[in-house]
PDB file of C-alpha atoms in Angstrom:
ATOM      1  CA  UNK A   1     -16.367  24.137  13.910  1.00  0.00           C
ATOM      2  CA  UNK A   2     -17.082  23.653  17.657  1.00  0.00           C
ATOM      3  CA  UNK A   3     -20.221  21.153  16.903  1.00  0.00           C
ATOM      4  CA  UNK A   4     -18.010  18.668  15.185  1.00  0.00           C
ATOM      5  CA  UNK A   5     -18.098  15.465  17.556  1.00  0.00           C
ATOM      6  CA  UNK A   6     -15.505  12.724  18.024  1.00  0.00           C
ATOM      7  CA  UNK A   7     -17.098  10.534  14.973  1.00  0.00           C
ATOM      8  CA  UNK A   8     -16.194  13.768  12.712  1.00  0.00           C
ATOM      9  CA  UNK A   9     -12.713  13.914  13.522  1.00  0.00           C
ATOM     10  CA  UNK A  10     -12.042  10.508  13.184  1.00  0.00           C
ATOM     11  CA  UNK A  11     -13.345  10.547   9.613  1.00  0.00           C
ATOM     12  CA  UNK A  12     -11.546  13.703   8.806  1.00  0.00           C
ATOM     13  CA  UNK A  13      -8.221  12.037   9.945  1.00  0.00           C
ATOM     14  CA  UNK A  14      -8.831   8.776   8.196  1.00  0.00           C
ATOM     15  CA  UNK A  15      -9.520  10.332   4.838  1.00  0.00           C
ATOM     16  CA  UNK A  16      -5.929  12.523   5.293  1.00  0.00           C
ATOM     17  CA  UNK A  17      -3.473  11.603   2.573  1.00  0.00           C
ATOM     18  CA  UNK A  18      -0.118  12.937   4.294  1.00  0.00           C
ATOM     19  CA  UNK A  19       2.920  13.589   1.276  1.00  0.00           C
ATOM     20  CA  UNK A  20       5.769  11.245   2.421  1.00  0.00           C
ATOM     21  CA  UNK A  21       8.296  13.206  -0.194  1.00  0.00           C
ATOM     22  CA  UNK A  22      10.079  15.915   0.791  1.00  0.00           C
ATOM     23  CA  UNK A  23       9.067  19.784  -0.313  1.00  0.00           C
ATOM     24  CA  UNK A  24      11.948  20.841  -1.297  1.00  0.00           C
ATOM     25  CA  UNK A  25      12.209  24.547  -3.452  1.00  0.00           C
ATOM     26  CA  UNK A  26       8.547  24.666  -4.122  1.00  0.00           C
ATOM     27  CA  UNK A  27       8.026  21.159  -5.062  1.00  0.00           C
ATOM     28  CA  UNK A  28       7.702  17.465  -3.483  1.00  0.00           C
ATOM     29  CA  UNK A  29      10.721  15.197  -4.087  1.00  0.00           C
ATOM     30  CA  UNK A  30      12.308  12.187  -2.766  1.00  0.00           C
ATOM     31  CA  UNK A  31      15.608  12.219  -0.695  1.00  0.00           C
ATOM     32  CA  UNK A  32      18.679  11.851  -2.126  1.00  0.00           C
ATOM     33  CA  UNK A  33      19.349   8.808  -0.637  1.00  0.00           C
ATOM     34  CA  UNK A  34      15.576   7.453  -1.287  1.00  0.00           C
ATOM     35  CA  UNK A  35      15.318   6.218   2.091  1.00  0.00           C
ATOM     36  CA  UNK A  36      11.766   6.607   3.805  1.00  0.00           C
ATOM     37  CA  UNK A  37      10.837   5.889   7.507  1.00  0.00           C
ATOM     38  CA  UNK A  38       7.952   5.727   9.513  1.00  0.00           C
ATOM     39  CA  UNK A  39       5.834   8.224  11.214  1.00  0.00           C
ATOM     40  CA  UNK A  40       3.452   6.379  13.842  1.00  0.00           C
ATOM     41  CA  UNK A  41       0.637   7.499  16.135  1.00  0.00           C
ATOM     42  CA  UNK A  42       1.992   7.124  19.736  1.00  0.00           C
ATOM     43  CA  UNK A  43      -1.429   6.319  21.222  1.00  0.00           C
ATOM     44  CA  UNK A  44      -2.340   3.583  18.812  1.00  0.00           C
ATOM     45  CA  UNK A  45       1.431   2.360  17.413  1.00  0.00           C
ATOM     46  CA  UNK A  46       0.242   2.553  13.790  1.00  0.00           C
ATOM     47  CA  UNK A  47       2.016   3.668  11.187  1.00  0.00           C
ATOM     48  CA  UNK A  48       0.535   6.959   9.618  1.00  0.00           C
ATOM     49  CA  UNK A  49       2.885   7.306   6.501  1.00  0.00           C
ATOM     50  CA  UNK A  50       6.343   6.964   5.229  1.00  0.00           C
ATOM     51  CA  UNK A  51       8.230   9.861   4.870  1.00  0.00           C
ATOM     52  CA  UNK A  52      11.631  11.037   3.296  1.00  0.00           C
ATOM     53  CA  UNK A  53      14.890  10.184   5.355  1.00  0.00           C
ATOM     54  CA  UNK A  54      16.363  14.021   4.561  1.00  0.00           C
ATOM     55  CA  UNK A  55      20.301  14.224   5.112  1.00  0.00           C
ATOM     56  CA  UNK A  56      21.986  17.050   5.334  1.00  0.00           C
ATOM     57  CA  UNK A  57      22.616  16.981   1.818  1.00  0.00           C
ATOM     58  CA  UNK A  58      18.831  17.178   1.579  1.00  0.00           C
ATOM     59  CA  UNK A  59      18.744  20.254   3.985  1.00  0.00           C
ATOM     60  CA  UNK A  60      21.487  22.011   2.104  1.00  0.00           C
ATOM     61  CA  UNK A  61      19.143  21.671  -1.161  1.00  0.00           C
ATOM     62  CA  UNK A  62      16.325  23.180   0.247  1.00  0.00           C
ATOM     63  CA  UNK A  63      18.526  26.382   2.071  1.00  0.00           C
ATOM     64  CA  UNK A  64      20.972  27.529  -0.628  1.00  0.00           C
TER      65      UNK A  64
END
């Protein structure tokens, strides 16, 4: 793992597919409200996905 260089890791996190939906009682779904936003890298400003807009409404289905 330590002999990975810089090239490696960039590749790695180019080829990650990140789940936007929300994992909610053991499987992905939207929000309720079917809003998304987006999640950017600070150091470069680019967007990295778009991911569920959870309410409370969401929280409260995925606690009781």
């Amino acid at each position: 793992m330590l002999d990975k260089t810089v090239t490696d890791w960039k590749a790695a996190a180019e080829a990650l597919n990140i789940e936007g939906r929300a994992f909610i009682n053991g499987r992905y779904t939207d929000s309720l409200s079917g809003e998304t936003r987006a999640t950017i890298n600070p150091a470069t400003g680019e967007e990295l996905a778009q991911v569920a807009l959870c309410s409370e409404a969401d929280a409260d289905r995925a606690v009781i």
